[in-house]
Short mmCIF file of C-alpha atoms in Angstrom, two decimals:
data_model
loop_
_atom_site.label_atom_id
_atom_site.label_comp_id
_atom_site.label_asym_id
_atom_site.label_seq_id
_atom_site.Cartn_x
_atom_site.Cartn_y
_atom_site.Cartn_z
CA MET A 124 0.00 0.00 0.00
CA THR A 125 1.78 3.23 -1.05
CA GLU A 126 0.79 6.57 0.61
CA GLN A 127 0.20 9.67 -1.56
CA THR A 128 2.68 12.49 -1.06
CA VAL A 129 0.95 15.13 1.01
CA GLU A 130 2.34 18.59 1.50
CA PRO A 131 0.66 19.56 4.85
CA ASP A 132 -0.07 23.27 5.32
CA THR A 133 2.21 23.88 8.30
CA SER A 134 1.45 27.59 8.39
CA ALA A 135 -2.14 27.22 9.67
CA HIS A 136 -3.29 25.39 12.83
CA GLY A 137 -6.05 22.88 13.26
CA TYR A 138 -8.30 25.61 14.66
CA THR A 139 -7.59 28.19 11.98
CA PRO A 140 -10.66 27.36 9.82
CA GLU A 141 -12.87 27.71 12.95
CA LYS A 142 -11.05 30.70 14.37
CA GLU A 143 -14.02 33.05 14.41
CA ALA A 144 -16.25 30.46 16.07
CA TYR A 145 -13.66 29.91 18.82
CA LEU A 146 -13.24 33.66 19.34
CA LYS A 147 -17.03 34.01 19.67
CA ARG A 148 -17.16 31.19 22.26
CA LEU A 149 -14.24 32.68 24.21
CA ARG A 150 -15.87 36.10 24.26
CA ARG A 151 -19.01 34.46 25.65
CA VAL A 152 -16.96 32.70 28.37
CA GLU A 153 -15.30 36.03 29.17
CA GLY A 154 -18.73 37.62 29.54
CA GLN A 155 -19.89 34.76 31.75
CA VAL A 156 -16.89 35.22 34.05
CA ARG A 157 -17.75 38.91 34.24
CA GLY A 158 -21.29 37.81 35.08
CA ILE A 159 -20.01 35.68 37.99
CA ALA A 160 -18.17 38.72 39.35
CA ARG A 161 -21.40 40.70 39.12
CA MET A 162 -23.20 37.94 41.05
CA VAL A 163 -20.60 38.21 43.82
CA GLU A 164 -20.80 42.02 43.64
CA ASN A 165 -24.57 41.78 44.15
CA ASP A 166 -24.29 39.32 47.08
CA THR A 167 -25.97 36.54 45.12
CA TYR A 168 -26.57 33.31 47.07
CA CYS A 169 -23.42 31.12 47.10
CA ILE A 170 -25.04 28.08 45.45
CA ASP A 171 -26.20 30.13 42.47
CA VAL A 172 -22.67 31.49 42.00
CA LEU A 173 -21.29 27.92 42.22
CA THR A 174 -23.78 26.70 39.63
CA GLN A 175 -22.56 29.37 37.22
CA ILE A 176 -18.91 28.54 37.92
CA SER A 177 -19.56 24.88 37.00
CA ALA A 178 -21.29 25.95 33.79
CA VAL A 179 -18.42 28.25 32.75
CA THR A 180 -15.83 25.59 33.62
CA LYS A 181 -17.65 23.16 31.31
CA ALA A 182 -17.87 25.76 28.53
CA LEU A 183 -14.13 26.43 28.75
CA GLN A 184 -13.36 22.68 28.75
CA ALA A 185 -15.55 22.28 25.66
CA VAL A 186 -13.44 24.92 23.88
CA GLY A 187 -10.35 22.98 24.94
CA LEU A 188 -11.75 19.67 23.65
CA GLY A 189 -12.59 21.32 20.32
CA LEU A 190 -9.11 22.79 19.93
CA LEU A 191 -7.63 19.40 20.86
CA GLU A 192 -9.64 17.54 18.23
CA ASP A 193 -8.64 20.10 15.59
CA HIS A 194 -5.01 19.77 16.66
CA LEU A 195 -5.08 15.96 16.48
CA GLY A 196 -6.81 16.06 13.10
CA HIS A 197 -4.43 18.60 11.60
CA CYS A 198 -1.06 18.98 13.27
CA VAL A 199 -0.76 15.36 14.55
CA VAL A 200 -2.10 13.68 11.40
CA ASP A 201 0.14 15.87 9.18
CA ALA A 202 3.18 15.11 11.31
CA ALA A 203 2.39 11.37 11.16
CA ARG A 204 2.13 11.54 7.39
CA ARG A 205 5.54 13.23 7.19
CA SER A 206 7.22 10.51 9.29
CA PRO A 207 6.52 8.10 12.16
CA GLU A 208 9.06 9.98 14.28
CA GLU A 209 7.32 13.35 13.77
CA GLY A 210 4.01 11.66 14.50
CA ALA A 211 5.35 10.18 17.73
CA ALA A 212 6.70 13.56 18.90
CA LYS A 213 3.34 15.27 18.27
CA VAL A 214 1.48 12.44 20.07
CA GLU A 215 3.70 12.81 23.12
CA GLU A 216 3.08 16.55 23.20
CA ALA A 217 -0.69 16.16 22.71
CA SER A 218 -0.90 13.45 25.39
CA ALA A 219 0.66 15.79 27.95
CA ALA A 220 -1.92 18.43 27.04
CA ILE A 221 -4.72 15.85 27.38
CA ALA A 222 -3.44 14.88 30.84
CA ARG A 223 -3.54 18.56 31.90
CA LEU A 224 -7.12 18.84 30.63
CA VAL A 225 -8.19 15.65 32.43
CA ARG A 226 -6.62 16.85 35.67
CA SER A 227 -7.93 20.39 35.49
CA MET B 27 -24.31 19.38 76.70
CA THR B 28 -26.30 22.55 76.02
CA GLU B 29 -25.59 24.67 72.87
CA GLN B 30 -25.34 28.49 73.25
CA THR B 31 -28.06 30.44 71.49
CA VAL B 32 -26.54 31.77 68.31
CA GLU B 33 -28.20 34.39 66.19
CA PRO B 34 -26.62 33.60 62.73
CA ASP B 35 -26.21 36.63 60.45
CA THR B 36 -28.50 35.47 57.63
CA SER B 37 -28.06 38.70 55.67
CA ALA B 38 -24.41 38.06 54.67
CA HIS B 39 -23.02 35.04 52.80
CA GLY B 40 -20.04 32.91 53.60
CA TYR B 41 -18.02 34.76 50.99
CA THR B 42 -19.01 38.28 52.07
CA PRO B 43 -15.95 38.89 54.27
CA GLU B 44 -13.70 37.85 51.33
CA LYS B 45 -15.75 39.57 48.64
CA GLU B 46 -13.00 41.85 47.38
CA ALA B 47 -10.51 38.98 47.16
CA TYR B 48 -12.97 36.93 45.11
CA LEU B 49 -13.70 39.88 42.82
CA LYS B 50 -9.96 40.36 42.26
CA ARG B 51 -9.52 36.64 41.39
CA LEU B 52 -12.51 36.71 39.05
CA ARG B 53 -11.19 39.79 37.25
CA ARG B 54 -7.88 37.95 36.80
CA VAL B 55 -9.71 34.91 35.36
CA GLU B 56 -11.65 37.24 33.05
CA GLY B 57 -8.37 38.75 31.85
CA GLN B 58 -6.90 35.28 31.34
CA VAL B 59 -9.88 34.27 29.17
CA ARG B 60 -9.35 37.45 27.15
CA GLY B 61 -5.70 36.39 26.88
CA ILE B 62 -6.72 33.00 25.45
CA ALA B 63 -8.78 34.79 22.81
CA ARG B 64 -5.74 36.92 21.94
CA MET B 65 -3.66 33.75 21.59
CA VAL B 66 -6.22 32.37 19.12
CA GLU B 67 -6.37 35.77 17.38
CA ASN B 68 -2.59 35.66 16.97
CA ASP B 69 -2.56 32.07 15.66
CA THR B 70 -0.68 30.79 18.69
CA TYR B 71 0.26 27.08 18.56
CA CYS B 72 -2.67 24.89 19.71
CA ILE B 73 -0.83 23.21 22.60
CA ASP B 74 0.06 26.57 24.16
CA VAL B 75 -3.58 27.65 23.98
CA LEU B 76 -4.63 24.34 25.57
CA THR B 77 -2.10 24.78 28.38
CA GLN B 78 -3.61 28.16 29.18
CA ILE B 79 -7.16 26.76 29.07
CA SER B 80 -6.20 24.12 31.65
CA ALA B 81 -4.65 26.79 33.88
CA VAL B 82 -7.74 29.03 33.72
CA THR B 83 -10.06 26.07 34.35
CA LYS B 84 -8.08 25.28 37.50
CA ALA B 85 -8.17 28.93 38.63
CA LEU B 86 -11.94 29.05 38.19
CA GLN B 87 -12.37 25.74 40.07
CA ALA B 88 -10.23 27.11 42.89
CA VAL B 89 -12.61 30.09 43.20
CA GLY B 90 -15.49 27.60 43.31
CA LEU B 91 -13.82 25.51 46.02
CA GLY B 92 -13.22 28.66 48.08
CA LEU B 93 -16.83 29.79 47.77
CA LEU B 94 -17.97 26.27 48.69
CA GLU B 95 -15.85 26.15 51.84
CA ASP B 96 -17.16 29.57 52.89
CA HIS B 97 -20.73 28.43 52.21
CA LEU B 98 -20.30 25.23 54.24
CA GLY B 99 -18.66 27.14 57.07
CA HIS B 100 -21.28 29.85 57.20
CA CYS B 101 -24.65 29.07 55.64
CA VAL B 102 -24.60 25.29 56.32
CA VAL B 103 -23.18 25.50 59.86
CA ASP B 104 -25.66 28.28 60.77
CA ALA B 105 -28.57 26.29 59.38
CA ALA B 106 -27.44 23.21 61.32
CA ARG B 107 -27.27 25.24 64.51
CA ARG B 108 -30.82 26.48 63.95
CA SER B 109 -32.22 22.95 63.49
CA PRO B 110 -31.23 19.50 62.17
CA GLU B 111 -33.87 19.85 59.48
CA GLU B 112 -32.47 23.17 58.19
CA GLY B 113 -29.01 21.67 58.32
CA ALA B 114 -30.11 18.66 56.27
CA ALA B 115 -31.73 20.88 53.63
CA LYS B 116 -28.58 22.98 53.22
CA VAL B 117 -26.43 19.82 53.03
CA GLU B 118 -28.58 18.42 50.25
CA GLU B 119 -28.30 21.67 48.30
CA ALA B 120 -24.53 21.92 48.85
CA SER B 121 -24.02 18.28 47.85
CA ALA B 122 -25.71 18.89 44.50
CA ALA B 123 -23.40 21.86 43.93
CA ILE B 124 -20.38 19.71 44.85
CA ALA B 125 -21.48 17.05 42.34
CA ARG B 126 -21.68 19.70 39.61
CA LEU B 127 -18.17 20.92 40.49
CA VAL B 128 -16.78 17.37 40.48
CA ARG B 129 -18.35 16.65 37.10
CA SER B 130 -17.39 19.93 35.47
CA MET C 234 -34.30 31.35 69.23
CA THR C 235 -33.06 28.52 71.49
CA GLU C 236 -31.72 25.25 69.96
CA GLN C 237 -32.82 21.88 71.42
CA THR C 238 -30.04 19.90 73.07
CA VAL C 239 -29.10 17.11 70.72
CA GLU C 240 -26.87 14.24 71.72
CA PRO C 241 -25.32 13.29 68.28
CA ASP C 242 -24.42 9.62 67.85
CA THR C 243 -20.67 9.98 67.45
CA SER C 244 -20.09 6.22 67.27
CA ALA C 245 -21.67 5.75 63.81
CA HIS C 246 -20.70 7.54 60.56
CA GLY C 247 -22.88 9.24 58.03
CA TYR C 248 -22.64 6.20 55.77
CA THR C 249 -23.38 3.61 58.45
CA PRO C 250 -27.13 3.35 57.70
CA GLU C 251 -26.28 2.77 53.99
CA LYS C 252 -23.26 0.55 54.61
CA GLU C 253 -24.57 -2.49 52.75
CA ALA C 254 -25.55 -0.42 49.73
CA TYR C 255 -22.07 1.10 49.58
CA LEU C 256 -20.43 -2.32 49.93
CA LYS C 257 -22.57 -3.62 47.06
CA ARG C 258 -21.59 -0.68 44.84
CA LEU C 259 -17.91 -1.09 45.71
CA ARG C 260 -18.02 -4.81 44.91
CA ARG C 261 -19.55 -3.90 41.53
CA VAL C 262 -16.76 -1.37 40.88
CA GLU C 263 -14.20 -4.01 41.87
CA GLY C 264 -15.76 -6.42 39.37
CA GLN C 265 -15.75 -3.74 36.67
CA VAL C 266 -12.02 -3.11 37.24
CA ARG C 267 -11.46 -6.86 36.91
CA GLY C 268 -13.49 -6.64 33.70
CA ILE C 269 -11.18 -3.93 32.33
CA ALA C 270 -8.20 -6.19 33.01
CA ARG C 271 -9.95 -8.99 31.12
CA MET C 272 -10.53 -6.61 28.18
CA VAL C 273 -6.79 -5.85 28.11
CA GLU C 274 -6.00 -9.55 28.53
CA ASN C 275 -8.21 -10.28 25.49
CA ASP C 276 -6.63 -7.53 23.34
CA THR C 277 -9.85 -5.53 23.22
CA TYR C 278 -9.74 -2.38 21.07
CA CYS C 279 -8.25 0.55 23.02
CA ILE C 280 -11.27 2.85 22.68
CA ASP C 281 -13.59 0.22 24.20
CA VAL C 282 -11.24 -0.18 27.17
CA LEU C 283 -11.13 3.63 27.57
CA THR C 284 -14.92 3.84 27.50
CA GLN C 285 -15.10 1.34 30.35
CA ILE C 286 -12.43 3.19 32.33
CA SER C 287 -14.48 6.41 32.11
CA ALA C 288 -17.60 4.56 33.26
CA VAL C 289 -15.83 3.00 36.26
CA THR C 290 -14.23 6.34 37.20
CA LYS C 291 -17.70 7.91 37.24
CA ALA C 292 -19.11 5.05 39.34
CA LEU C 293 -16.31 5.44 41.89
CA GLN C 294 -16.81 9.23 42.00
CA ALA C 295 -20.53 8.68 42.58
CA VAL C 296 -19.70 6.52 45.62
CA GLY C 297 -17.44 9.32 46.83
CA LEU C 298 -20.16 11.96 46.37
CA GLY C 299 -22.60 9.78 48.29
CA LEU C 300 -20.19 9.28 51.18
CA LEU C 301 -19.49 13.01 51.20
CA GLU C 302 -23.16 13.95 51.40
CA ASP C 303 -23.66 11.47 54.25
CA HIS C 304 -20.61 12.90 56.03
CA LEU C 305 -21.82 16.49 55.67
CA GLY C 306 -25.30 15.56 56.81
CA HIS C 307 -24.13 13.61 59.82
CA CYS C 308 -20.62 14.33 61.10
CA VAL C 309 -20.50 18.00 60.00
CA VAL C 310 -24.04 18.91 61.06
CA ASP C 311 -23.55 17.16 64.44
CA ALA C 312 -20.26 18.97 65.01
CA ALA C 313 -21.87 22.31 64.13
CA ARG C 314 -24.67 21.64 66.60
CA ARG C 315 -22.12 20.92 69.32
CA SER C 316 -20.24 24.21 68.73
CA PRO C 317 -19.33 26.65 65.95
CA GLU C 318 -15.67 25.76 66.47
CA GLU C 319 -16.26 22.03 65.99
CA GLY C 320 -18.38 22.83 62.95
CA ALA C 321 -15.62 24.98 61.45
CA ALA C 322 -13.02 22.23 61.98
CA LYS C 323 -15.18 19.62 60.25
CA VAL C 324 -15.92 22.03 57.37
CA GLU C 325 -12.21 22.63 56.82
CA GLU C 326 -11.55 18.87 56.77
CA ALA C 327 -14.49 18.18 54.42
CA SER C 328 -13.47 21.02 52.07
CA ALA C 329 -10.01 19.49 51.64
CA ALA C 330 -11.65 16.16 50.77
CA ILE C 331 -13.93 17.93 48.26
CA ALA C 332 -10.92 19.59 46.62
CA ARG C 333 -9.25 16.18 46.23
CA LEU C 334 -12.44 14.78 44.64
CA VAL C 335 -12.72 17.77 42.27
CA ARG C 336 -9.08 17.41 41.21
CA SER C 337 -9.11 13.63 40.85
CA MET D 264 8.99 14.99 0.46
CA THR D 265 7.98 11.38 -0.17
CA GLU D 266 6.84 9.17 2.72
CA GLN D 267 8.27 5.62 3.09
CA THR D 268 5.73 2.85 2.65
CA VAL D 269 4.86 1.62 6.08
CA GLU D 270 2.95 -1.58 6.67
CA PRO D 271 1.34 -0.87 10.13
CA ASP D 272 0.84 -3.93 12.32
CA THR D 273 -2.98 -3.79 12.56
CA SER D 274 -3.15 -7.00 14.59
CA ALA D 275 -1.69 -5.50 17.80
CA HIS D 276 -2.91 -2.42 19.73
CA GLY D 277 -0.95 0.49 21.04
CA TYR D 278 -0.97 -1.03 24.52
CA THR D 279 0.08 -4.53 23.45
CA PRO D 280 3.82 -4.05 24.14
CA GLU D 281 2.94 -2.79 27.67
CA LYS D 282 0.16 -5.28 28.30
CA GLU D 283 1.70 -6.88 31.39
CA ALA D 284 2.42 -3.51 32.97
CA TYR D 285 -1.20 -2.43 32.43
CA LEU D 286 -2.51 -5.69 33.86
CA LYS D 287 -0.32 -5.21 36.94
CA ARG D 288 -1.63 -1.64 37.44
CA LEU D 289 -5.23 -2.78 36.98
CA ARG D 290 -4.80 -5.58 39.52
CA ARG D 291 -3.43 -2.98 41.96
CA VAL D 292 -6.47 -0.73 41.35
CA GLU D 293 -8.75 -3.74 41.86
CA GLY D 294 -7.03 -4.44 45.18
CA GLN D 295 -7.36 -0.78 46.18
CA VAL D 296 -11.11 -0.86 45.49
CA ARG D 297 -11.33 -3.99 47.64
CA GLY D 298 -9.41 -2.03 50.27
CA ILE D 299 -12.00 0.77 50.17
CA ALA D 300 -14.73 -1.80 50.77
CA ARG D 301 -12.78 -3.11 53.76
CA MET D 302 -12.51 0.44 55.12
CA VAL D 303 -16.31 0.79 54.90
CA GLU D 304 -16.72 -2.69 56.38
CA ASN D 305 -14.54 -1.61 59.33
CA ASP D 306 -16.43 1.68 59.87
CA THR D 307 -13.41 3.76 58.91
CA TYR D 308 -13.86 7.55 59.24
CA CYS D 309 -15.58 8.98 56.12
CA ILE D 310 -12.78 11.41 55.20
CA ASP D 311 -10.18 8.60 55.12
CA VAL D 312 -12.43 6.57 52.80
CA LEU D 313 -12.87 9.65 50.56
CA THR D 314 -9.12 10.22 50.44
CA GLN D 315 -8.64 6.66 49.20
CA ILE D 316 -11.42 7.03 46.61
CA SER D 317 -9.68 10.11 45.16
CA ALA D 318 -6.37 8.22 45.01
CA VAL D 319 -7.92 5.23 43.22
CA THR D 320 -9.80 7.51 40.79
CA LYS D 321 -6.49 9.17 39.88
CA ALA D 322 -4.77 5.77 39.45
CA LEU D 323 -7.52 4.60 37.11
CA GLN D 324 -7.37 7.86 35.12
CA ALA D 325 -3.61 7.44 34.80
CA VAL D 326 -4.16 3.99 33.26
CA GLY D 327 -6.64 5.61 30.85
CA LEU D 328 -4.19 8.37 29.90
CA GLY D 329 -1.50 5.76 29.24
CA LEU D 330 -3.79 3.67 27.03
CA LEU D 331 -4.84 6.84 25.19
CA GLU D 332 -1.26 7.88 24.46
CA ASP D 333 -0.46 4.37 23.19
CA HIS D 334 -3.60 4.44 21.03
CA LEU D 335 -2.74 7.84 19.53
CA GLY D 336 0.85 6.78 18.91
CA HIS D 337 -0.07 3.50 17.28
CA CYS D 338 -3.58 3.18 15.92
CA VAL D 339 -4.09 6.88 15.06
CA VAL D 340 -0.62 7.46 13.60
CA ASP D 341 -0.85 4.25 11.53
CA ALA D 342 -4.28 5.21 10.23
CA ALA D 343 -3.00 8.69 9.31
CA ARG D 344 -0.12 7.14 7.42
CA ARG D 345 -2.52 4.94 5.46
CA SER D 346 -4.68 7.92 4.41
CA PRO D 347 -5.88 11.32 5.66
CA GLU D 348 -9.42 9.97 5.72
CA GLU D 349 -8.51 7.02 7.96
CA GLY D 350 -6.55 9.40 10.15
CA ALA D 351 -9.53 11.75 10.47
CA ALA D 352 -11.86 8.88 11.42
CA LYS D 353 -9.49 7.66 14.17
CA VAL D 354 -9.07 11.25 15.47
CA GLU D 355 -12.83 11.70 15.74
CA GLU D 356 -13.14 8.42 17.65
CA ALA D 357 -10.21 9.26 19.96
CA SER D 358 -11.55 12.77 20.61
CA ALA D 359 -14.86 11.35 21.83
CA ALA D 360 -12.94 9.05 24.19
CA ILE D 361 -10.89 12.02 25.44
CA ALA D 362 -14.09 13.99 26.12
CA ARG D 363 -15.43 11.08 28.20
CA LEU D 364 -12.18 10.95 30.18
CA VAL D 365 -12.22 14.73 30.78
CA ARG D 366 -15.83 14.59 31.94
CA SER D 367 -15.49 11.54 34.15
#
């Protein structure tokens, strides 16, 4: 089985095609964090503030999971297609990032 | 063993004495989220963006854990000292919030 | 507002009334971990093993959340009803346990 | 840049070379879960049981992270080297598994 020669576009990142969507989601998270501060400012009941913190944490993790999938599908796949060694290096790097996400 | 009569201050919340510190931490988290957006804006390498997302997720969780401890130490303890029933109700509510934090 | 004198049962734990249920759940988790080992033994596809690991992690966390709620509702509430100082000490201890659960 | 023809070994999995090590770790986790049951059996203080649950959850997650890295480095890299389409399919599958790990 021979593999086609593929010139991966190393200038862009996995997330580049979805850049605007990510920026929109991050701006929303930023606004939600500002909203949590307002809740504290206004002496909102603790549990309601905690509920919002859990929601924002999940939203931020979802952005992370999206970026990770794009990275695996672009940077890691391209590196693997260049050589097994480049693929292995990218996998090691991505696995460390996954561990940080799991433990955050 | 008799318990002293305690008039809990139901107007404030557990976090009220630390309000300014929480607001300062939340403003820092807000700035960090803005920083993540700038990283995406500037086509920063995916792994570096992911590293920052994990850091901000941890910072936000730490705020949540602080608020939770204050809530347990103030609202839940006060409710328990008013009556076992009030204590049980606050524990149930706090436990649901803890579950959301654990699963976020 | 005077509080009734309550002699908390310090011999038992919050989970004592549900002990058999917890033991049953823990035996199931133990069996599931043995099942994961069998999957590896039988060269099961990685993703299927990972799916089972996530399920068992969630089951174990659910046991932890149950024990925590029982602890808050029994040991922490009883301590609070004995004195604010005892309540505060139990809250500090429980909050450290919650942080470990959140970060595991 | 031409890529060498690589005949990936589709019979084995990423974890196959480390199979015995994984089995040893899983047997240890199984024993630890049995240990938690013994703690409950022996009416151990709730917080000590919770501490052990967090430790076992982390040990199980670490096994999952190891399996995931092996999977990315073997199954996903091999698929990518066969074709971009196969690589993309494996990335999608792995990303769903990562999301489950992050949310467990």
